[in-house]
JSON list of C-alpha atoms in Angstrom, two decimals:
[
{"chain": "A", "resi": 362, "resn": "UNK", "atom": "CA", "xyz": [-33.03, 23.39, -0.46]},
{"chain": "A", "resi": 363, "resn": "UNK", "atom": "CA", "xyz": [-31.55, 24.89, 2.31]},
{"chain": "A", "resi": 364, "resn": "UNK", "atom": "CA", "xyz": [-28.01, 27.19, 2.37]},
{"chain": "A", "resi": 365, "resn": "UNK", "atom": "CA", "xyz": [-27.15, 24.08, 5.31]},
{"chain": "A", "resi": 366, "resn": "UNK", "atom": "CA", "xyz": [-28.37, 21.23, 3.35]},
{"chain": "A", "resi": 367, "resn": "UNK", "atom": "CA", "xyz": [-26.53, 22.32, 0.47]},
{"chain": "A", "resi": 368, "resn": "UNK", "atom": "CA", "xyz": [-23.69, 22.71, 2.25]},
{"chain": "A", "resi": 369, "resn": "UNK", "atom": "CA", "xyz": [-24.13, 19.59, 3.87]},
{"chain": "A", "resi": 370, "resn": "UNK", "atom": "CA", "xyz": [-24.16, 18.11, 0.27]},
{"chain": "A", "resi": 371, "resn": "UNK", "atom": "CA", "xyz": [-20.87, 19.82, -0.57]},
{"chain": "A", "resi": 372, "resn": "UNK", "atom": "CA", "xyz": [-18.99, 18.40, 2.45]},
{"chain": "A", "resi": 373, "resn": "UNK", "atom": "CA", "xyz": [-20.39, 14.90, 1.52]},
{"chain": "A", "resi": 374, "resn": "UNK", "atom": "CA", "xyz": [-19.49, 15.60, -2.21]},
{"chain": "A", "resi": 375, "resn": "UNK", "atom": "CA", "xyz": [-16.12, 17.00, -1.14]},
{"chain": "A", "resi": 376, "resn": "UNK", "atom": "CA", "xyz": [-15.36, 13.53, 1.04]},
{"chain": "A", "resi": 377, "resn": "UNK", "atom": "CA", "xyz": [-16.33, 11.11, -1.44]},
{"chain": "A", "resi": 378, "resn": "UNK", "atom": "CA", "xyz": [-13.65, 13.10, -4.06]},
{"chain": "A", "resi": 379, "resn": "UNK", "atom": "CA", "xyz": [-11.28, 12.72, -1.39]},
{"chain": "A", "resi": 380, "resn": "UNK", "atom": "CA", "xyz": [-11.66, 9.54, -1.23]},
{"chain": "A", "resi": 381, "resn": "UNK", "atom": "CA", "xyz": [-11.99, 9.05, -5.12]},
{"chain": "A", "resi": 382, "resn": "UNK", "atom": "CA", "xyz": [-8.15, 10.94, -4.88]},
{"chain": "A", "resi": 383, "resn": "UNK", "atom": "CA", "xyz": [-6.70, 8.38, -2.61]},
{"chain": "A", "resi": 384, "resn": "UNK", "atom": "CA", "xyz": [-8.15, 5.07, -4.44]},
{"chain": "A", "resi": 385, "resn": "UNK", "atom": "CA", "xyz": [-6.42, 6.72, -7.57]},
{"chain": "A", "resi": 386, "resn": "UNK", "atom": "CA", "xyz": [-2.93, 7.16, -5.85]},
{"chain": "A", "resi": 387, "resn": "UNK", "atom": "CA", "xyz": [-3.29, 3.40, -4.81]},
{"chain": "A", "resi": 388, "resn": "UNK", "atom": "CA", "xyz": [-4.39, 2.57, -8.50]},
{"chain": "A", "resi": 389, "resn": "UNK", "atom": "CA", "xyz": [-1.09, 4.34, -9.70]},
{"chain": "A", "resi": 390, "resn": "UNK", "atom": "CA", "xyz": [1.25, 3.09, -6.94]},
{"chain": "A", "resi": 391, "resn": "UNK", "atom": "CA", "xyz": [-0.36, -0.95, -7.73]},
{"chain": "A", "resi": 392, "resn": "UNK", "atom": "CA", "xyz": [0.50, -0.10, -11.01]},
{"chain": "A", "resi": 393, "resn": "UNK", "atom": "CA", "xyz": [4.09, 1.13, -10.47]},
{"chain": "A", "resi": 394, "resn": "UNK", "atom": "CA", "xyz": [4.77, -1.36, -8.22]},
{"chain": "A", "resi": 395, "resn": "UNK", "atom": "CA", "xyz": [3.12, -4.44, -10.59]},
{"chain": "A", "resi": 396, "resn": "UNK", "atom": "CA", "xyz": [6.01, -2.89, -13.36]},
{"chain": "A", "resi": 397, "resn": "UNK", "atom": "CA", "xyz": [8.50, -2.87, -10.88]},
{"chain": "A", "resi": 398, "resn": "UNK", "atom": "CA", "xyz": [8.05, -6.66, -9.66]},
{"chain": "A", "resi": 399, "resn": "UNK", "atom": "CA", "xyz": [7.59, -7.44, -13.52]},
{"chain": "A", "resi": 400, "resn": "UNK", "atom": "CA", "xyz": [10.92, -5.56, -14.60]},
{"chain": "A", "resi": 401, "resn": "UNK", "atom": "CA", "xyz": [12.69, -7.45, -11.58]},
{"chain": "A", "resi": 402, "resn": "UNK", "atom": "CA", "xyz": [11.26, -10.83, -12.18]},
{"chain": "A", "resi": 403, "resn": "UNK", "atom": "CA", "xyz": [13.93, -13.71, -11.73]},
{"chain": "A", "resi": 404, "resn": "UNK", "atom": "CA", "xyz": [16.42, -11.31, -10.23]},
{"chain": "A", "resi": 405, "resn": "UNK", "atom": "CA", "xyz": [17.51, -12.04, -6.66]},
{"chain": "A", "resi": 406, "resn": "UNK", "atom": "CA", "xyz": [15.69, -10.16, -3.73]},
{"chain": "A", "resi": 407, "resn": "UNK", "atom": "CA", "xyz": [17.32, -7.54, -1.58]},
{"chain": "A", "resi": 408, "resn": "UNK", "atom": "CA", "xyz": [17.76, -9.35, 1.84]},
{"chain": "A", "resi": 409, "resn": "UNK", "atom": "CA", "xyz": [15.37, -7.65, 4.10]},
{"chain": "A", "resi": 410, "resn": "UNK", "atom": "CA", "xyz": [18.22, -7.22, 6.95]},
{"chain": "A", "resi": 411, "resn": "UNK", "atom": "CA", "xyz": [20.58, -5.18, 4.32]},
{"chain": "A", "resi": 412, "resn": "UNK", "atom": "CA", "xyz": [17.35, -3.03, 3.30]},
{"chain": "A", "resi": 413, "resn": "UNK", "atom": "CA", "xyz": [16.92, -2.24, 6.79]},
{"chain": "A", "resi": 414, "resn": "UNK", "atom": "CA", "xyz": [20.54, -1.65, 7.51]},
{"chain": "A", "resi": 415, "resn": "UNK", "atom": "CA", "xyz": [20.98, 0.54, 4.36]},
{"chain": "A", "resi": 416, "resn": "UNK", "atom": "CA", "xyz": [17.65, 2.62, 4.56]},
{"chain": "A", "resi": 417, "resn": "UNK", "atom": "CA", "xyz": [18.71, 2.65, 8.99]},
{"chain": "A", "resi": 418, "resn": "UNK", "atom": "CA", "xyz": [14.70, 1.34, 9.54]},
{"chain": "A", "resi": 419, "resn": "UNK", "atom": "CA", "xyz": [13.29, 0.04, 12.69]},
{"chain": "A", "resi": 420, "resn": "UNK", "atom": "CA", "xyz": [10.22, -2.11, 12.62]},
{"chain": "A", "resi": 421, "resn": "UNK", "atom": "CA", "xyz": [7.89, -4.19, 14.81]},
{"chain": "A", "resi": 422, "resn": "UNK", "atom": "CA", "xyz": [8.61, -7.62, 15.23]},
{"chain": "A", "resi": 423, "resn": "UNK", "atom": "CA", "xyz": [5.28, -8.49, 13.96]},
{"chain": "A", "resi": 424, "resn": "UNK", "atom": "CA", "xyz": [6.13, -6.65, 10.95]},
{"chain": "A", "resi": 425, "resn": "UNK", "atom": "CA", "xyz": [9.44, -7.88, 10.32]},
{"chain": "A", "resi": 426, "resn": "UNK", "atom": "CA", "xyz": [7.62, -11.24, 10.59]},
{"chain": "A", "resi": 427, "resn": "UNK", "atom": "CA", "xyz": [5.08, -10.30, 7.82]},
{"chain": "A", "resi": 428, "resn": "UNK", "atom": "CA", "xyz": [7.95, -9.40, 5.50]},
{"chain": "A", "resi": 429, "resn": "UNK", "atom": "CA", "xyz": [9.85, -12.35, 5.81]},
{"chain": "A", "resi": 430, "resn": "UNK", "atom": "CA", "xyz": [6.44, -14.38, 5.20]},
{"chain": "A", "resi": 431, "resn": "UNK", "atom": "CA", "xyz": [5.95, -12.15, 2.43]},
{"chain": "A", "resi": 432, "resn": "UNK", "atom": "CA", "xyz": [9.80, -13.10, 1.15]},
{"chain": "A", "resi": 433, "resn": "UNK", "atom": "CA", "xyz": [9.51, -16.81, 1.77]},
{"chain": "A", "resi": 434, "resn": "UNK", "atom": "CA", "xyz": [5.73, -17.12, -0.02]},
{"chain": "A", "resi": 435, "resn": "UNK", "atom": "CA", "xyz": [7.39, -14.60, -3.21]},
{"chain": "A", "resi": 436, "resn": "UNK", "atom": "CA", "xyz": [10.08, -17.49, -3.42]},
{"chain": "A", "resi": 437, "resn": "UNK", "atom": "CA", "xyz": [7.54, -19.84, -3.86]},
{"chain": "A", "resi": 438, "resn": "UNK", "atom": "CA", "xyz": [5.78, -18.14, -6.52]},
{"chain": "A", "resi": 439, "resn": "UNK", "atom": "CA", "xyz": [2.68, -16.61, -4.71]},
{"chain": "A", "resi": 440, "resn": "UNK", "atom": "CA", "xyz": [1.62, -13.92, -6.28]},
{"chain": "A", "resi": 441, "resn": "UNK", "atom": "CA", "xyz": [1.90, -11.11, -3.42]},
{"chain": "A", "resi": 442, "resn": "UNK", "atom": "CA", "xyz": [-1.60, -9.84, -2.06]},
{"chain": "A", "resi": 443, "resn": "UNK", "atom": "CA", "xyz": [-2.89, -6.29, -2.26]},
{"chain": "A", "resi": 444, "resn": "UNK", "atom": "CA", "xyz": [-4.68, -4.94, 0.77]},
{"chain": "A", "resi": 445, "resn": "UNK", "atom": "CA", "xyz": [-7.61, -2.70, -0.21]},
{"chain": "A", "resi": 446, "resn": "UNK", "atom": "CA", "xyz": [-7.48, 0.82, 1.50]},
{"chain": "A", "resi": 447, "resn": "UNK", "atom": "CA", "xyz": [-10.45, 0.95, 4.20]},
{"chain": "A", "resi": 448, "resn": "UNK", "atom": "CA", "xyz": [-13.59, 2.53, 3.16]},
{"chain": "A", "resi": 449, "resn": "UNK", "atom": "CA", "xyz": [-13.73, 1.00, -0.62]}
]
């Protein structure tokens, strides 16, 4: 094999445990954030215009849309949804 294939291999190696990396961060951050909802269940939500008046954020209004969807359907008792990260 080639010093360029090899190295060709390494790069491809190197990407997928990049990628490997970043799926585990999500893993761990699901998993935080599945505690988190569990510890919190029953208690009141934060309203989402005090958490953007205390934290001083500024979002789309698409976005602010999603999260009050995402509010109203966690009142209801859906379970929220988990986007996969692209590329798995």
């Amino acid at each position: 094999m080639s010093d360029a294939a090899i190295l060709e291999k390494i790069e491809r190696l190197n990407q997928a445990l990049a990628r490997l990396q970043e799926r585990v961060e999500d893993l761990e951050d699901l998993r935080d954030l599945e505690a988190a909802i569990a510890e919190n269940a029953g208690n009141p939500l934060i309203p989402w215009q005090q958490v953007k008046a205390e934290l001083d954020l500024d979002f789309t209004p698409e976005f602010e849309e999603s999260v009050r969807r995402a509010e109203q359907n966690m009142a209801e008792g859906e379970i929220a949804r988990v986007r996969e990260p692209k590329g798995s």
